[in-house]
Tab-separated table of C-alpha atoms and ligand atoms in Angstrom:
chain	number	residue	atom	x	y	z
A	1	MET	CA	-82.702	170.757	61.298
A	2	PRO	CA	-82.348	168.640	64.217
A	3	LEU	CA	-84.565	165.459	64.877
A	4	VAL	CA	-88.150	166.266	66.466
A	5	ASN	CA	-90.634	164.705	68.620
A	6	PRO	CA	-93.415	163.445	66.437
A	7	MET	CA	-96.408	164.859	68.530
A	8	PRO	CA	-96.850	167.904	66.891
A	9	MET	CA	-96.813	166.533	63.286
A	10	LEU	CA	-99.096	163.644	64.672
A	11	GLU	CA	-101.419	165.928	66.544
A	12	LYS	CA	-101.707	168.114	63.201
A	13	ALA	CA	-102.278	164.974	61.034
A	14	ARG	CA	-105.175	163.856	63.406
A	15	ALA	CA	-106.656	167.295	63.476
A	16	GLU	CA	-106.153	167.965	59.536
A	17	GLY	CA	-107.149	164.478	58.572
A	18	PHE	CA	-103.689	163.344	56.784
A	19	CYS	CA	-101.257	160.641	57.692
A	20	VAL	CA	-97.609	160.960	58.657
A	21	GLY	CA	-95.667	158.373	56.517
A	22	ALA	CA	-93.500	156.169	58.782
A	23	PHE	CA	-90.779	154.577	56.820
A	24	ASN	CA	-88.432	151.594	58.049
A	25	VAL	CA	-85.073	152.551	56.957
A	26	VAL	CA	-82.057	149.520	56.855
A	27	ASP	CA	-79.043	151.885	56.211
A	28	TYR	CA	-78.159	155.386	55.439
A	29	LEU	CA	-78.896	155.324	51.492
A	30	SER	CA	-82.833	154.580	52.671
A	31	ILE	CA	-82.533	157.096	55.231
A	32	GLU	CA	-81.288	159.799	52.521
A	33	ALA	CA	-84.177	158.491	50.377
A	34	VAL	CA	-86.758	159.272	53.036
A	35	VAL	CA	-85.294	162.870	53.543
A	36	GLU	CA	-85.111	163.650	49.699
A	37	ALA	CA	-88.825	162.617	49.087
A	38	ALA	CA	-89.808	164.610	52.354
A	39	GLU	CA	-88.175	167.598	51.046
A	40	ARG	CA	-89.713	167.095	47.703
A	41	LYS	CA	-92.971	166.825	49.043
A	42	ARG	CA	-92.646	169.502	51.906
A	43	ALA	CA	-94.127	166.661	54.197
A	44	PRO	CA	-93.353	165.876	57.697
A	45	VAL	CA	-91.976	162.275	58.051
A	46	ILE	CA	-90.829	159.626	60.701
A	47	ILE	CA	-88.042	157.380	59.881
A	48	GLN	CA	-88.072	154.385	61.906
A	49	THR	CA	-85.969	151.182	62.735
A	50	SER	CA	-86.950	147.878	63.546
A	51	SER	CA	-84.647	145.978	66.387
A	52	ALA	CA	-83.087	144.044	63.550
A	53	THR	CA	-81.416	147.119	62.007
A	54	ILE	CA	-80.541	148.110	65.585
A	55	LYS	CA	-78.638	144.746	65.714
A	56	ARG	CA	-76.810	145.299	62.468
A	57	PHE	CA	-75.687	148.968	63.287
A	58	GLY	CA	-76.161	149.776	66.804
A	59	ILE	CA	-78.203	152.730	68.183
A	60	GLU	CA	-75.451	155.419	68.243
A	61	ASN	CA	-74.709	154.818	64.344
A	62	ILE	CA	-78.240	154.844	63.412
A	63	VAL	CA	-78.780	158.180	65.538
A	64	THR	CA	-75.682	159.840	64.171
A	65	MET	CA	-76.650	158.641	60.455
A	66	THR	CA	-79.973	160.217	60.715
A	67	ARG	CA	-78.940	163.325	62.498
A	68	MET	CA	-76.217	163.833	59.730
A	69	ALA	CA	-79.182	162.984	56.835
A	70	ALA	CA	-81.670	165.476	58.656
A	71	ALA	CA	-78.897	168.263	59.253
A	72	GLU	CA	-79.644	170.485	56.044
A	73	SER	CA	-83.534	169.418	55.869
A	74	THR	CA	-86.096	172.305	56.029
A	75	VAL	CA	-88.999	169.719	56.879
A	76	PRO	CA	-89.519	167.955	60.212
A	77	ILE	CA	-88.027	164.681	60.851
A	78	CYS	CA	-88.589	162.255	63.668
A	79	LEU	CA	-86.392	159.079	64.441
A	80	HIS	CA	-88.612	156.428	65.961
A	81	LEU	CA	-87.730	152.729	67.254
A	82	ASP	CA	-90.716	150.575	65.540
A	83	HIS	CA	-91.940	147.584	67.505
A	84	GLY	CA	-89.399	147.570	70.497
A	85	THR	CA	-90.001	144.197	72.603
A	86	ASP	CA	-87.028	144.541	74.738
A	87	VAL	CA	-87.344	147.233	77.246
A	88	SER	CA	-83.468	147.683	77.729
A	89	VAL	CA	-83.209	148.315	74.083
A	90	ILE	CA	-85.787	150.861	74.321
A	91	LYS	CA	-84.115	152.714	77.146
A	92	GLU	CA	-80.863	152.676	75.449
A	93	ALA	CA	-82.813	154.195	72.370
A	94	ILE	CA	-84.318	156.802	74.627
A	95	GLU	CA	-80.949	157.776	76.229
A	96	LYS	CA	-78.915	157.880	72.769
A	97	GLY	CA	-81.045	160.508	70.819
A	98	TYR	CA	-84.342	158.716	69.009
A	99	SER	CA	-87.095	161.139	68.886
A	100	SER	CA	-89.849	158.210	70.081
A	101	VAL	CA	-90.061	154.832	70.813
A	102	MET	CA	-92.735	152.134	70.375
A	103	ILE	CA	-93.077	149.699	73.217
A	104	ASP	CA	-94.650	146.384	71.452
A	105	ALA	CA	-95.884	144.384	74.391
A	106	SER	CA	-98.992	143.290	72.527
A	107	LYS	CA	-98.437	139.817	72.768
A	108	LEU	CA	-98.881	139.872	76.550
A	109	ALA	CA	-102.185	139.744	78.465
A	110	PHE	CA	-104.066	143.166	78.578
A	111	GLU	CA	-102.552	143.873	82.249
A	112	GLU	CA	-99.073	143.068	81.632
A	113	ASN	CA	-99.152	144.900	78.581
A	114	ILE	CA	-100.335	148.008	80.617
A	115	ALA	CA	-97.379	147.345	83.274
A	116	VAL	CA	-94.706	147.209	80.581
A	117	SER	CA	-95.907	150.111	78.401
A	118	LYS	CA	-96.376	152.249	81.483
A	119	GLU	CA	-92.756	151.638	82.423
A	120	VAL	CA	-91.517	152.833	79.041
A	121	VAL	CA	-93.906	155.614	79.122
A	122	GLU	CA	-92.241	156.934	82.350
A	123	ALA	CA	-88.566	156.631	81.287
A	124	ALA	CA	-89.584	158.285	77.959
A	125	HIS	CA	-91.585	161.191	79.173
A	126	LYS	CA	-88.935	161.888	81.657
A	127	ALA	CA	-86.353	162.227	78.625
A	128	GLY	CA	-89.023	164.378	76.757
A	129	LEU	CA	-89.992	161.480	74.511
A	130	ALA	CA	-93.352	160.132	73.048
A	131	VAL	CA	-94.492	156.673	73.096
A	132	GLU	CA	-96.478	154.605	70.603
A	133	GLY	CA	-98.146	151.473	72.398
A	134	GLU	CA	-100.002	148.502	70.660
A	135	ILE	CA	-103.344	146.904	71.801
A	136	GLY	CA	-104.672	144.104	69.848
A	137	LEU	CA	-101.992	142.168	67.706
A	138	VAL	CA	-101.057	143.006	64.180
A	139	ALA	CA	-100.482	139.632	62.114
A	140	GLY	CA	-97.360	139.054	59.531
A	141	VAL	CA	-93.758	139.273	59.710
A	142	GLU	CA	-91.864	142.285	60.846
A	143	ASP	CA	-88.177	141.374	60.673
A	144	ASP	CA	-87.911	139.188	63.933
A	145	ILE	CA	-91.489	139.581	64.868
A	146	VAL	CA	-93.961	136.748	63.830
A	147	VAL	CA	-97.628	136.785	64.272
A	148	ASN	CA	-99.810	134.131	62.398
A	149	ALA	CA	-102.782	135.532	60.718
A	150	GLU	CA	-105.071	133.149	63.054
A	151	ASP	CA	-103.554	134.913	65.886
A	152	ALA	CA	-104.368	138.481	65.015
A	153	ILE	CA	-106.495	140.128	67.536
A	154	TYR	CA	-108.584	143.132	66.391
A	155	THR	CA	-108.606	146.304	68.655
A	156	THR	CA	-111.865	147.335	70.125
A	157	PRO	CA	-112.541	151.015	70.850
A	158	GLU	CA	-113.123	150.430	74.749
A	159	GLU	CA	-109.724	148.716	74.858
A	160	ALA	CA	-107.950	151.373	73.066
A	161	ILE	CA	-109.520	153.626	75.559
A	162	GLU	CA	-108.595	151.790	78.553
A	163	PHE	CA	-105.096	150.948	77.530
A	164	GLN	CA	-104.277	154.525	76.498
A	165	ALA	CA	-105.518	155.946	79.896
A	166	ARG	CA	-103.894	153.537	82.141
A	167	SER	CA	-100.683	153.117	80.171
A	168	GLY	CA	-100.049	156.758	79.131
A	169	VAL	CA	-98.859	155.876	75.784
A	170	ASP	CA	-99.056	159.239	73.261
A	171	PHE	CA	-100.015	157.503	70.295
A	172	LEU	CA	-101.629	154.088	69.381
A	173	ALA	CA	-101.327	151.366	67.072
A	174	ALA	CA	-104.613	149.877	66.458
A	175	ALA	CA	-104.968	146.423	65.066
A	176	ILE	CA	-107.717	146.600	62.272
A	177	GLY	CA	-106.953	144.062	60.089
A	178	THR	CA	-103.748	145.209	58.401
A	179	ALA	CA	-100.617	142.732	58.435
A	180	HIS	CA	-97.066	143.201	58.283
A	181	GLY	CA	-95.054	141.824	54.894
A	182	PHE	CA	-96.965	140.913	51.725
A	183	TYR	CA	-100.616	140.196	51.446
A	184	LYS	CA	-101.231	136.583	50.445
A	185	VAL	CA	-105.011	137.106	50.400
A	186	ALA	CA	-106.861	140.387	50.778
A	187	PRO	CA	-106.868	141.294	54.470
A	188	LYS	CA	-110.331	141.710	56.385
A	189	LEU	CA	-110.337	145.305	57.419
A	190	ASN	CA	-112.042	146.506	60.238
A	191	ILE	CA	-112.076	150.425	58.935
A	192	ASP	CA	-115.359	151.389	60.662
A	193	THR	CA	-113.677	150.310	63.982
A	194	LEU	CA	-110.841	152.725	63.481
A	195	ARG	CA	-113.456	155.521	62.352
A	196	GLU	CA	-115.016	154.758	65.720
A	197	ILE	CA	-111.737	154.450	67.670
A	198	ARG	CA	-110.884	158.047	66.215
A	199	VAL	CA	-114.057	159.616	67.098
A	200	LYS	CA	-114.089	158.271	70.784
A	201	THR	CA	-110.544	159.106	71.417
A	202	ASP	CA	-108.444	162.292	71.260
A	203	PHE	CA	-104.897	160.670	70.512
A	204	PRO	CA	-103.045	159.808	67.223
A	205	LEU	CA	-103.937	156.402	66.032
A	206	VAL	CA	-101.232	154.349	64.164
A	207	VAL	CA	-101.723	152.019	61.036
A	208	HIS	CA	-99.608	149.319	60.549
A	209	GLY	CA	-98.826	146.764	57.730
A	210	GLY	CA	-98.864	149.405	55.024
A	211	THR	CA	-97.313	147.534	52.267
A	212	GLY	CA	-99.589	146.072	49.467
A	213	LEU	CA	-102.661	147.968	50.252
A	214	PRO	CA	-104.492	149.509	47.481
A	215	THR	CA	-104.355	153.043	46.987
A	216	ASN	CA	-107.944	153.493	47.534
A	217	ILE	CA	-107.880	151.525	50.763
A	218	VAL	CA	-104.907	153.752	52.238
A	219	MET	CA	-106.993	156.847	51.327
A	220	GLU	CA	-109.795	155.577	53.477
A	221	LEU	CA	-107.756	154.388	56.055
A	222	VAL	CA	-106.563	158.223	56.278
A	223	GLU	CA	-110.157	159.146	56.183
A	224	ALA	CA	-111.056	156.825	58.753
A	225	GLY	CA	-108.620	158.475	61.244
A	226	GLY	CA	-105.128	157.244	60.957
A	227	ALA	CA	-102.455	159.694	61.736
A	228	LYS	CA	-99.017	157.733	61.290
A	229	PHE	CA	-98.753	155.244	58.502
A	230	ASN	CA	-96.417	152.200	58.409
A	231	VAL	CA	-94.383	151.092	55.304
A	232	SER	CA	-91.521	148.638	55.752
A	233	THR	CA	-91.719	145.551	53.207
A	234	GLN	CA	-91.988	148.156	50.340
A	235	ILE	CA	-88.772	149.732	51.082
A	236	LYS	CA	-87.129	146.252	50.907
A	237	GLN	CA	-88.596	145.511	47.854
A	238	THR	CA	-88.230	148.785	45.922
A	239	TYR	CA	-84.532	148.939	47.235
A	240	ILE	CA	-83.700	145.325	45.671
A	241	ASP	CA	-85.756	145.913	42.902
A	242	SER	CA	-84.247	149.289	41.722
A	243	MET	CA	-80.659	147.933	42.234
A	244	TYR	CA	-81.396	144.686	40.140
A	245	GLY	CA	-83.256	146.711	37.718
A	246	TYR	CA	-79.977	148.743	36.843
A	247	ILE	CA	-77.888	146.079	37.287
A	248	GLN	CA	-79.774	144.053	34.498
A	249	GLU	CA	-79.436	147.073	32.193
A	250	LYS	CA	-76.205	148.078	32.878
A	251	ARG	CA	-74.611	144.588	33.470
A	252	ASP	CA	-71.018	145.191	32.311
A	253	GLU	CA	-70.781	148.792	33.835
A	254	TYR	CA	-69.803	148.176	37.672
A	255	ASN	CA	-70.145	151.427	38.672
A	256	ILE	CA	-71.419	150.930	42.191
A	257	LEU	CA	-72.146	154.487	42.831
A	258	LYS	CA	-74.761	154.491	39.966
A	259	VAL	CA	-76.330	151.223	41.345
A	260	LEU	CA	-76.377	152.879	44.701
A	261	ASP	CA	-78.199	156.052	43.051
A	262	ALA	CA	-80.793	153.951	41.099
A	263	ALA	CA	-81.859	152.591	44.402
A	264	LYS	CA	-82.018	155.746	46.393
A	265	GLN	CA	-83.916	157.236	43.383
A	266	GLY	CA	-86.254	154.301	43.279
A	267	LEU	CA	-86.680	154.604	47.114
A	268	ALA	CA	-87.524	158.445	47.073
A	269	ASP	CA	-90.080	158.277	44.427
A	270	MET	CA	-91.749	155.507	45.998
A	271	ILE	CA	-91.945	157.251	49.123
A	272	ALA	CA	-92.962	160.458	47.727
A	273	GLU	CA	-95.855	158.780	46.062
A	274	TYR	CA	-97.040	157.375	49.284
A	275	MET	CA	-96.612	161.203	50.932
A	276	THR	CA	-99.196	162.239	48.068
A	277	ILE	CA	-101.571	159.345	48.781
A	278	LEU	CA	-101.360	159.905	52.669
A	279	GLY	CA	-102.166	163.724	52.181
A	280	GLY	CA	-98.926	164.686	53.816
A	281	GLU	CA	-97.707	166.889	50.853
A	282	GLY	CA	-97.305	170.719	51.793
A	283	LYS	CA	-98.178	169.780	55.476
A	284	ALA	CA	-94.579	170.320	56.894
B	1	13P	P1	-95.148	146.376	56.203
B	1	13P	O1	-93.899	145.889	56.332
B	1	13P	O2	-96.233	145.715	55.710
B	1	13P	O3	-95.172	147.712	55.425
B	1	13P	O4	-95.734	146.915	57.561
B	1	13P	C1	-94.860	147.827	58.134
B	1	13P	C2	-95.274	148.400	59.507
B	1	13P	O5	-96.091	148.346	60.033
B	1	13P	C3	-94.137	148.326	60.359
B	1	13P	O6	-94.242	148.336	61.892
């Protein structure tokens, strides 16, 4: 089916207490793996790309690849721009077929973040697209965005409410202590704050930094009110490890299609497992 606006799946997730998995793809193979997992689990899903992936392939090619992979799907699939920091790139994604975009102006001061986010919201809403904003600051490395752990800022319920009301973003990344990339030490999570924001607001909330969180913590974040759950680094690790494992085992085979299949199956299995943990199974 054609790519869809994520709001219906996110509203449903918020209302029914599950998370839509949002997976950062890096090429066509990883897009196919996400679609395969979503079909297998009958789960709604968000395929998302960082600006680095956009730089590599170009917006039009990513849109074409995602539409191709989703064409035969029977579950809702959305194409989202993750951590957009350059408004001109975001506007291009809006024009060229993304289903939603994130404006990440979280490094700016509160008022500036509102102003930039509002500009994106106006452009996106005119085109019928939804927007994710961020208030607070998620630590870690997400491709070319780097935030040191000591600079992380936790989101407060008051800020979340004011930011969403004034910027008009449709769903919001709340910084509650999760971080992009592998955790070197156990993160200090404010799960109660997520719960409080969920209770005091009526829009879907996004949990960033999904890689490396233990299953019980992921389930707690779902229960506390996350509606969208982002996974990026784990995609890269599983992709490389699946290929490497196959090549190690069949060192003399030199059948590239089998290597690619091993990567795709490794990815689809890992993504499907996330969908089950996030409660998205059967929710398409
Ligand atoms: P991880 O790389 O830690 O999975 O974080 C993903 C993310 O939040 C993308 O925005």
